[in-house]
XYZ file of C-alpha atoms in Angstrom:
594
model
C -0.030 0.073 0.308
C 2.260 2.144 1.264
C 4.931 2.032 -2.968
C 1.396 2.184 -4.246
C 0.841 5.732 -2.345
C 4.855 6.623 -3.005
C 4.423 5.555 -6.946
C 1.259 7.253 -7.529
C 1.170 10.435 -5.711
C 1.117 12.950 -7.287
C -2.876 11.951 -8.509
C -3.360 11.773 -5.206
C -2.003 14.943 -4.431
C -3.963 16.245 -7.060
C -7.001 15.245 -5.969
C -6.697 15.899 -2.296
C -6.394 19.048 -3.934
C -9.673 19.411 -5.220
C -11.382 17.960 -2.198
C -9.663 21.119 -0.138
C -11.464 23.618 -2.522
C -14.042 21.803 -2.960
C -15.173 21.677 1.118
C -14.925 25.565 1.253
C -11.534 26.535 2.117
C -9.709 29.783 0.585
C -7.862 29.089 -2.500
C -4.605 30.332 -1.050
C -4.332 28.343 1.802
C -6.076 25.012 0.699
C -2.472 25.499 -2.228
C -0.443 26.455 0.530
C -1.217 23.591 2.543
C -1.380 21.096 0.461
C 1.347 21.483 -0.986
C 3.442 21.892 2.803
C 1.360 18.582 3.896
C 2.746 16.506 0.524
C 6.136 18.019 0.669
C 6.591 16.004 4.963
C 5.135 12.780 2.702
C 7.263 12.988 -0.253
C 10.555 13.569 1.681
C 9.081 10.649 3.816
C 8.838 7.955 0.736
C 11.417 8.990 -1.461
C 13.299 6.344 -0.909
C 10.299 3.700 -2.022
C 9.895 5.704 -5.660
C 12.591 6.931 -8.203
C 9.579 9.482 -9.173
C 9.263 11.606 -6.162
C 12.551 14.179 -5.937
C 12.111 15.141 -2.679
C 14.756 16.767 0.305
C 14.851 19.056 3.029
C 16.162 21.523 1.767
C 14.360 22.115 -1.245
C 12.555 24.042 1.148
C 15.716 26.600 1.240
C 14.069 27.374 -2.873
C 11.032 29.057 -1.390
C 11.774 32.416 -0.394
C 13.075 32.778 -4.797
C 9.762 30.935 -5.972
C 8.192 33.930 -3.206
C 10.343 37.503 -4.068
C 10.040 35.937 -8.071
C 5.383 36.403 -7.650
C 6.236 39.661 -6.000
C 8.896 41.537 -8.412
C 7.081 39.860 -11.504
C 6.698 43.740 -13.512
C 4.084 42.475 -15.271
C 1.778 41.818 -12.428
C 1.876 45.323 -11.991
C -0.469 45.861 -13.909
C -3.418 44.642 -12.200
C -4.009 46.997 -9.038
C -3.454 49.492 -12.116
C -6.294 48.470 -13.915
C -7.766 47.568 -11.391
C -8.026 50.675 -9.844
C -8.788 52.807 -13.716
C -12.291 50.745 -13.718
C -12.954 50.855 -10.303
C -12.141 55.324 -10.353
C -14.187 55.485 -14.315
C -16.862 53.288 -11.610
C -17.609 55.989 -9.801
C -16.965 59.029 -12.605
C -20.389 58.377 -14.050
C -19.266 57.240 -17.556
C -21.486 54.215 -17.954
C -24.250 56.009 -16.682
C -24.035 59.061 -19.231
C -23.635 56.357 -22.128
C -26.443 54.095 -21.681
C -28.462 56.977 -21.091
C -26.759 58.033 -24.586
C -26.993 54.841 -26.251
C -29.333 53.968 -25.907
C -31.501 57.260 -26.801
C -29.530 56.486 -30.384
C -30.929 52.920 -30.792
C -34.190 53.581 -28.615
C -36.615 53.879 -31.277
C -35.758 50.136 -32.559
C -36.990 47.052 -31.094
C -33.803 46.046 -28.305
C -32.825 48.860 -29.095
C -31.672 48.670 -24.991
C -30.021 45.809 -25.889
C -28.298 46.472 -28.531
C -26.360 49.594 -26.194
C -26.140 47.404 -23.253
C -23.695 45.300 -25.627
C -22.828 48.130 -26.995
C -21.282 50.341 -23.695
C -20.112 47.275 -22.359
C -17.487 45.852 -24.834
C -16.400 50.506 -24.098
C -15.950 49.864 -20.895
C -15.041 46.292 -20.557
C -12.245 48.542 -22.785
C -11.466 50.688 -20.034
C -12.088 49.456 -16.806
C -11.184 45.638 -17.676
C -12.845 44.512 -14.138
C -16.561 42.780 -14.614
C -17.967 43.187 -11.372
C -18.294 47.342 -12.667
C -19.423 46.711 -15.249
C -22.380 44.665 -14.889
C -22.879 46.226 -11.256
C -23.243 49.789 -13.486
C -25.692 48.474 -15.832
C -27.815 46.294 -13.793
C -28.132 49.510 -10.966
C -29.184 51.983 -14.354
C -29.947 49.521 -17.155
C -32.269 46.981 -15.578
C -35.133 49.971 -13.914
C -34.881 51.518 -17.360
C -36.325 48.178 -19.587
C -38.052 46.640 -16.826
C -39.542 50.416 -17.483
C -40.562 49.762 -20.108
C -41.449 45.843 -20.623
C -38.145 44.349 -21.590
C -38.232 40.271 -20.594
C -36.744 39.473 -17.358
C -34.559 36.484 -18.944
C -34.021 38.764 -21.834
C -33.393 41.481 -20.163
C -30.950 40.169 -16.830
C -29.007 37.899 -19.213
C -28.135 40.546 -21.365
C -26.812 42.586 -18.059
C -24.543 39.348 -16.802
C -23.659 38.397 -20.154
C -22.374 41.952 -21.953
C -20.047 43.065 -18.142
C -18.483 39.313 -18.489
C -16.788 40.565 -21.840
C -14.301 42.500 -19.493
C -13.541 39.540 -19.504
C -11.604 38.579 -22.746
C -11.715 42.062 -23.909
C -8.550 44.049 -23.537
C -7.099 44.992 -21.292
C -8.588 42.370 -19.191
C -7.693 41.400 -15.336
C -6.744 37.604 -17.022
C -5.846 38.406 -19.711
C -2.424 39.593 -18.025
C -2.445 36.497 -15.534
C -3.144 34.298 -18.587
C -0.108 35.667 -20.146
C 1.755 35.741 -17.192
C 1.359 31.668 -16.553
C 1.830 30.684 -20.120
C 5.503 33.038 -20.022
C 4.282 34.701 -22.903
C 3.494 38.636 -23.555
C 0.600 40.634 -22.647
C 0.646 42.506 -25.808
C 0.276 39.426 -27.688
C -2.541 38.211 -26.086
C -4.034 41.169 -26.273
C -3.674 41.420 -29.326
C -4.729 37.787 -29.893
C -8.218 38.372 -27.514
C -9.132 41.917 -30.103
C -11.395 40.142 -32.924
C -12.564 37.099 -30.889
C -13.951 39.667 -28.189
C -15.278 41.496 -30.681
C -17.416 38.549 -32.556
C -18.406 37.609 -29.015
C -19.774 41.396 -28.654
C -21.448 40.422 -32.393
C -22.831 37.841 -31.357
C -25.027 38.377 -28.646
C -26.251 41.502 -31.741
C -27.380 38.597 -33.523
C -28.736 36.197 -30.920
C -31.221 39.919 -30.006
C -31.507 40.274 -33.314
C -33.431 36.957 -33.226
C -35.217 36.735 -30.629
C -36.803 40.058 -32.056
C -38.295 37.939 -34.690
C -39.720 35.231 -32.263
C -40.796 36.810 -30.054
C -41.939 40.538 -30.662
C -43.255 41.812 -27.624
C -39.934 40.735 -25.176
C -37.480 43.954 -26.100
C -39.939 46.779 -27.020
C -38.596 50.196 -28.198
C -38.633 53.170 -26.259
C -41.455 55.536 -26.026
C -42.299 58.632 -28.010
C -42.215 60.630 -25.018
C -38.521 58.573 -23.290
C -36.304 59.835 -26.061
C -35.519 62.880 -25.231
C -32.837 64.175 -26.737
C -34.879 63.897 -29.917
C -33.797 62.501 -33.076
C -30.524 63.345 -35.090
C -28.886 60.712 -36.701
C -28.500 62.051 -39.590
C -27.020 65.004 -38.731
C -24.665 62.783 -36.041
C -23.904 60.987 -39.599
C -23.250 64.408 -41.031
C -20.984 64.949 -38.776
C -18.526 61.931 -38.383
C -17.950 62.277 -42.353
C -16.718 65.136 -42.022
C -14.329 63.673 -38.998
C -13.896 60.924 -41.548
C -12.694 63.734 -44.608
C -10.305 65.809 -42.036
C -8.219 63.272 -40.685
C -7.886 62.582 -44.215
C -6.914 64.921 -44.785
C -4.551 65.004 -42.346
C -3.494 61.802 -43.359
C -1.784 63.370 -46.843
C -0.788 66.081 -45.444
C 1.620 64.167 -42.902
C 2.427 61.268 -44.355
C 5.549 62.753 -46.281
C 6.444 62.907 -42.559
C 5.542 60.882 -40.022
C 4.790 57.841 -43.034
C 3.302 54.420 -41.499
C 1.923 56.892 -38.677
C 0.326 59.604 -40.640
C -3.101 56.965 -40.353
C -3.428 57.208 -37.424
C -2.099 60.781 -36.645
C -4.580 61.328 -39.293
C -7.553 60.099 -37.116
C -6.612 61.838 -34.262
C -6.680 64.859 -35.040
C -10.390 64.471 -37.132
C -11.707 63.370 -33.270
C -10.377 65.942 -31.259
C -11.143 68.167 -34.286
C -14.826 67.276 -34.136
C -14.858 67.478 -30.530
C -13.960 70.093 -29.834
C -16.914 71.554 -33.427
C -18.886 69.382 -30.723
C -18.468 71.556 -27.659
C -17.930 74.666 -29.517
C -22.320 73.972 -30.776
C -23.178 73.666 -27.410
C -21.219 75.249 -24.723
C -22.071 78.673 -26.888
C -25.769 77.652 -28.676
C -24.871 77.684 -31.937
C -27.551 74.325 -32.793
C -25.629 73.270 -36.166
C -25.625 69.574 -34.670
C -28.460 68.370 -32.998
C -28.735 67.592 -28.952
C -28.877 63.943 -30.128
C -25.360 64.261 -31.560
C -23.495 66.953 -30.078
C -24.238 63.803 -27.294
C -23.564 61.266 -28.307
C -19.551 62.569 -29.601
C -18.754 64.599 -26.253
C -20.110 61.187 -24.352
C -18.535 58.496 -26.593
C -14.705 60.619 -27.114
C -12.910 60.431 -23.836
C -13.754 56.420 -22.972
C -12.257 56.483 -26.462
C -9.861 58.307 -26.449
C -8.724 56.680 -23.109
C -9.114 53.419 -24.897
C -6.644 54.838 -27.069
C -4.337 55.729 -24.688
C -4.051 52.559 -22.101
C -4.567 49.769 -25.756
C -3.219 52.231 -28.878
C 0.373 52.791 -27.176
C 0.326 49.038 -26.027
C -0.559 47.838 -30.524
C 1.917 50.877 -31.389
C 4.427 49.486 -28.707
C 5.261 52.330 -27.437
C 3.917 51.422 -23.730
C 4.372 47.912 -21.874
C 1.061 46.670 -20.076
C 2.546 47.964 -16.792
C 2.820 51.819 -18.873
C -0.359 51.620 -20.347
C -2.329 50.908 -17.515
C -0.434 52.910 -15.298
C -1.655 55.797 -18.540
C -5.497 54.746 -18.132
C -4.897 55.156 -14.097
C -3.667 59.151 -15.160
C -6.704 58.830 -16.957
C -9.816 58.247 -15.157
C -8.624 60.117 -12.318
C -8.528 63.585 -15.081
C -11.472 61.548 -16.580
C -13.869 62.499 -12.782
C -11.240 65.435 -11.879
C -13.718 66.763 -15.179
C -17.238 65.456 -14.104
C -16.183 66.906 -10.790
C -16.646 63.337 -9.681
C -13.446 63.462 -7.904
C -13.131 62.767 -4.166
C -11.395 61.653 -1.338
C -14.154 59.012 -1.082
C -14.256 58.035 -4.621
C -9.913 57.933 -4.259
C -10.112 56.141 -1.414
C -13.058 53.894 -1.907
C -10.460 52.618 -5.321
C -7.454 52.551 -3.062
C -8.768 49.914 -0.560
C -11.460 47.810 -3.119
C -7.718 48.461 -5.518
C -5.736 45.877 -2.166
C -8.052 44.043 -2.509
C -8.117 42.755 -4.734
C -4.228 42.484 -5.492
C -3.896 40.520 -2.876
C -6.352 38.895 -2.735
C -4.018 37.855 -6.107
C -0.819 37.884 -4.506
C -1.839 35.264 -2.275
C -3.477 33.039 -3.942
C -0.075 32.872 -6.948
C 2.492 32.396 -3.093
C 0.318 29.573 -1.648
C 1.148 28.204 -6.310
C 4.613 28.310 -6.076
C 3.931 26.520 -2.584
C 1.337 23.319 -4.231
C 4.139 23.794 -7.337
C 7.076 23.127 -5.852
C 6.441 20.079 -4.647
C 4.012 18.730 -7.377
C 6.758 19.039 -9.730
C 9.404 17.795 -6.887
C 7.266 14.297 -7.608
C 6.531 14.407 -10.928
C 3.380 15.669 -11.600
C 3.786 17.880 -13.989
C 5.067 14.367 -16.377
C 2.295 12.009 -15.121
C -0.754 15.732 -16.114
C 2.247 15.850 -19.557
C 1.299 12.009 -20.646
C -1.602 12.393 -19.840
C -2.895 14.831 -22.302
C -0.844 13.950 -24.641
C -2.738 10.671 -24.937
C -5.710 11.488 -25.322
C -7.330 10.211 -28.720
C -7.381 12.361 -30.951
C -4.289 13.814 -31.119
C -4.041 18.129 -30.510
C -7.882 17.949 -31.594
C -9.228 14.936 -28.613
C -6.124 16.827 -26.004
C -8.299 20.615 -27.330
C -11.502 19.362 -27.193
C -10.674 17.411 -23.234
C -9.637 20.614 -22.349
C -12.099 22.784 -23.084
C -14.236 20.421 -21.448
C -12.205 20.487 -18.081
C -12.562 23.784 -17.409
C -15.465 24.297 -18.143
C -17.040 21.740 -15.627
C -14.306 23.283 -13.323
C -15.845 26.348 -13.904
C -18.468 25.174 -12.475
C -16.544 25.546 -9.071
C -13.405 27.692 -9.187
C -13.120 31.570 -10.201
C -11.188 32.509 -12.973
C -7.649 33.443 -11.009
C -8.439 30.015 -9.231
C -8.708 28.893 -12.980
C -5.448 30.314 -14.219
C -3.537 29.898 -11.337
C -4.280 26.010 -11.276
C -5.726 24.646 -14.305
C -3.251 26.409 -16.538
C 0.486 25.635 -15.805
C -0.607 22.493 -15.304
C -1.839 21.714 -19.401
C 0.476 25.173 -20.878
C 3.180 22.434 -21.039
C 0.766 19.434 -22.600
C -0.543 21.936 -25.554
C 2.895 23.370 -25.891
C 4.513 19.743 -26.589
C 2.507 19.251 -29.261
C 3.383 22.388 -31.225
C -0.002 24.742 -29.772
C 0.635 28.079 -29.649
C 0.439 29.701 -26.780
C -1.351 32.945 -27.213
C -3.754 31.053 -29.308
C -4.361 28.510 -26.506
C -4.796 31.014 -23.038
C -6.343 33.720 -25.554
C -9.409 30.364 -25.907
C -9.112 29.763 -22.523
C -10.011 32.284 -21.623
C -12.454 32.355 -23.593
C -13.661 29.378 -21.631
C -13.712 30.290 -18.587
C -15.861 33.403 -18.938
C -18.512 30.771 -18.733
C -17.205 30.531 -14.861
C -18.639 33.685 -14.484
C -21.628 32.354 -15.998
C -22.526 29.387 -14.009
C -25.347 28.894 -12.897
C -25.407 28.079 -9.336
C -21.768 29.678 -9.029
C -21.292 32.574 -11.704
C -20.476 35.885 -10.258
C -21.617 37.831 -13.343
C -25.365 36.603 -11.039
C -24.363 37.126 -7.847
C -23.417 40.849 -8.614
C -26.918 40.965 -10.575
C -29.034 39.929 -7.748
C -27.034 42.310 -5.267
C -29.196 45.023 -7.934
C -31.968 43.437 -8.376
C -35.013 44.837 -7.640
C -36.251 41.445 -4.781
C -39.661 42.962 -3.612
C -42.198 44.946 -5.893
C -41.546 48.603 -6.438
C -43.320 52.073 -7.382
C -41.799 53.268 -10.182
C -40.772 57.324 -9.883
C -41.444 57.780 -13.287
C -44.555 55.742 -14.644
C -45.912 55.580 -11.637
C -46.223 51.441 -12.668
C -46.080 48.741 -10.040
C -42.609 47.225 -10.631
C -42.535 43.674 -9.818
C -39.051 42.061 -8.403
C -36.096 41.108 -10.610
C -36.408 36.711 -9.502
C -33.265 34.896 -9.006
C -34.340 31.785 -11.409
C -34.924 34.076 -13.942
C -31.716 35.592 -13.717
C -30.529 32.353 -13.943
C -32.484 31.628 -16.711
C -31.936 33.993 -18.941
C -28.181 32.952 -18.571
C -28.279 30.413 -19.835
C -28.438 31.131 -23.650
C -24.771 33.557 -23.794
C -23.286 30.576 -21.865
C -23.996 28.526 -24.670
C -23.652 31.665 -27.201
C -20.071 31.315 -25.307
C -19.153 27.911 -26.001
C -19.837 28.356 -29.958
C -17.958 31.284 -29.156
C -14.586 28.759 -28.262
C -14.977 25.743 -31.101
C -14.929 29.722 -33.503
C -12.028 29.944 -31.929
C -11.098 26.301 -32.302
C -12.140 26.205 -36.316
C -10.855 29.236 -36.422
C -7.556 29.805 -35.185
C -6.386 33.482 -37.559
C -8.410 35.398 -35.664
C -6.127 34.775 -32.956
C -2.798 34.334 -34.902
C -2.948 38.098 -36.313
C -1.110 38.761 -33.902
C 2.153 37.382 -35.648
C 2.026 39.676 -37.920
C 1.629 38.359 -42.103
C 5.956 38.167 -41.826
C 7.734 39.367 -45.861
C 8.074 35.854 -47.272
C 11.169 35.859 -48.300
C 11.656 32.860 -49.735
C 14.718 30.429 -47.912
C 15.491 29.312 -51.710
C 16.353 32.399 -53.528
C 19.302 33.597 -50.214
C 22.535 33.741 -51.703
C 25.538 34.683 -48.834
C 28.335 36.646 -50.105
C 31.323 36.580 -48.088
C 33.627 39.464 -48.758
C 37.460 38.012 -49.371
C 40.792 40.531 -48.103
C 42.901 39.259 -50.732
C 43.105 41.973 -53.861
C 40.614 39.041 -55.708
C 37.604 38.953 -52.937
C 38.995 35.840 -51.751
C 40.831 34.973 -48.922
C 44.279 36.423 -50.020
C 47.479 35.738 -48.725
C 50.564 37.005 -49.475
C 52.667 34.088 -52.769
C 55.818 34.765 -51.417
C 56.665 32.536 -54.922
C 54.805 29.108 -54.239
C 51.610 29.639 -53.124
C 48.991 27.589 -55.457
C 49.313 29.904 -57.401
C 45.233 31.113 -57.494
C 44.518 35.159 -57.262
C 43.617 36.252 -54.565
C 42.803 33.323 -52.914
C 44.539 30.793 -50.233
C 48.188 31.235 -50.559
C 49.967 29.332 -49.334
C 53.539 29.882 -48.501
C 56.378 28.570 -51.200
C 57.556 25.175 -49.471
C 54.097 23.158 -48.353
C 54.546 19.935 -49.388
C 50.772 20.342 -51.358
C 53.162 22.409 -53.440
C 54.850 18.964 -54.788
C 54.089 17.796 -58.099
C 54.997 13.902 -58.265
C 57.135 13.725 -61.167
C 56.858 10.744 -64.086
C 59.493 8.177 -64.174
C 61.589 10.208 -66.871
C 61.998 13.109 -64.042
C 59.234 15.415 -65.262
C 56.796 16.917 -63.764
C 53.100 15.031 -64.112
C 50.476 18.038 -64.876
C 47.722 18.303 -62.435
C 44.868 17.309 -63.237
C 42.115 17.591 -60.310
C 40.655 14.828 -58.538
C 37.191 13.386 -59.763
C 34.482 13.618 -56.857
C 31.849 11.641 -57.083
C 29.202 13.410 -54.558
C 27.176 10.727 -55.160
C 28.624 8.735 -51.902
C 30.006 9.937 -48.310
C 33.653 10.946 -48.432
C 36.302 8.982 -47.164
C 38.975 9.647 -44.789
C 41.839 7.636 -45.126
């Protein structure tokens, strides 16, 4: 029995960790306690198994491993992006966006749902925090959707799902963690995840469009009296056309001096000009634009500028993700100050929440380091690698197995726990199978997104439940009694969007180029056309050594001094010198060194 335990310590250790987690113990302490317990067991059983490489001096490696976690510059982006998201939540940006985009899409059926998805994608690209997005949209848009007769399942599902876009659209916190765990660049992970995030947003909108045809009464258009900004879509279209024209003219003007950067600079000029014009039009009451066009331009451009400040500088290589996060935090403070909402209470609350999340991540990482020290010491990584690479179906079988595993583990673990526990075990096997780790990380990120939507443990559902009405209440606008949203309605509303996320996983596997574009198109050089010429030092271009009267006699070539044995010519029987002929080399046979 003892020999069996010694030979199978790795799977026993992994199974015991799952038991610890299912019993409800905190993840960080479960990892650390499991690692230390099995370290003691492994040291005692080491003489019984060649697969156990543990000894007491190995514990001296823990301080260095802890220091490696605390000195990791990549993870420094997490507190920056967390702080940025919480400050933006307090600045009222989400409220302005939802109100304005809701008015823009209001005249069409399902307009509020489209607005929630659109704003959810914008908040994801600015905050990167799921809790902030779900809570903000739940507080602001859910009462409006209930007021105008939206189906409760659809309303709650679209809010929860749109909030989870913050996990896959950069600058997502989970993408930072995944890049760190697979040992790849955060910038590459962001670039790879951008298109899948936008495609997922489009799938959400396609589902809403489909529902407006199947259940026409589930998402009515806003009534005319609710459209306080009035009409003016044509005015907005004209303003956007003018901005595009200015951007193109600036591009043409700047291209001779700025080259490839001219398109970005030209677009920046066009956006700034139309933003200043909208501010002047409103401030001086010129009213050249409609109220709707003014509001859309003034409300949309600041968060778009913040997105460019963060993601644009990262993608252009101007800033690292950590530096981009720092600039985003400063930009969020400026936006809050511009709206006169930057108070000490806001800063104090943001710092408190940021410290709490950062400590949570740090403790999980430290616990994971203790666990991995023991797990690698019992060759657990080799056991996992052999287990996964031996799956039938090769790479396809591996991907299906891994995604099914992650999907079911997401019922019980959140994305941080999955990223710190499961991903380090899966990445080496994927790398051995030749799978690109950026693509693999984005694929797992999309899959782990379902951890926020799984009934009954999805955190996005918990966030929405905390702000949704639990009892009937009187609506201040219509004077009608609004019935509450039940927990069952929230759960059932999430189910279709979980299905869409699973579909997105399948699409990412079927069309890997959605992620692999991060590598670029390359130069397309044919290796067969490469010609290498080695320059010489002599007059003829070769390795010229002085000819002192008796070398090989090749001008500019390898000149050997006279008297060399190589310079002697064989004599014939009559004493004359035989003419030298170059031996014919048979290239079809291996060389002989006799």
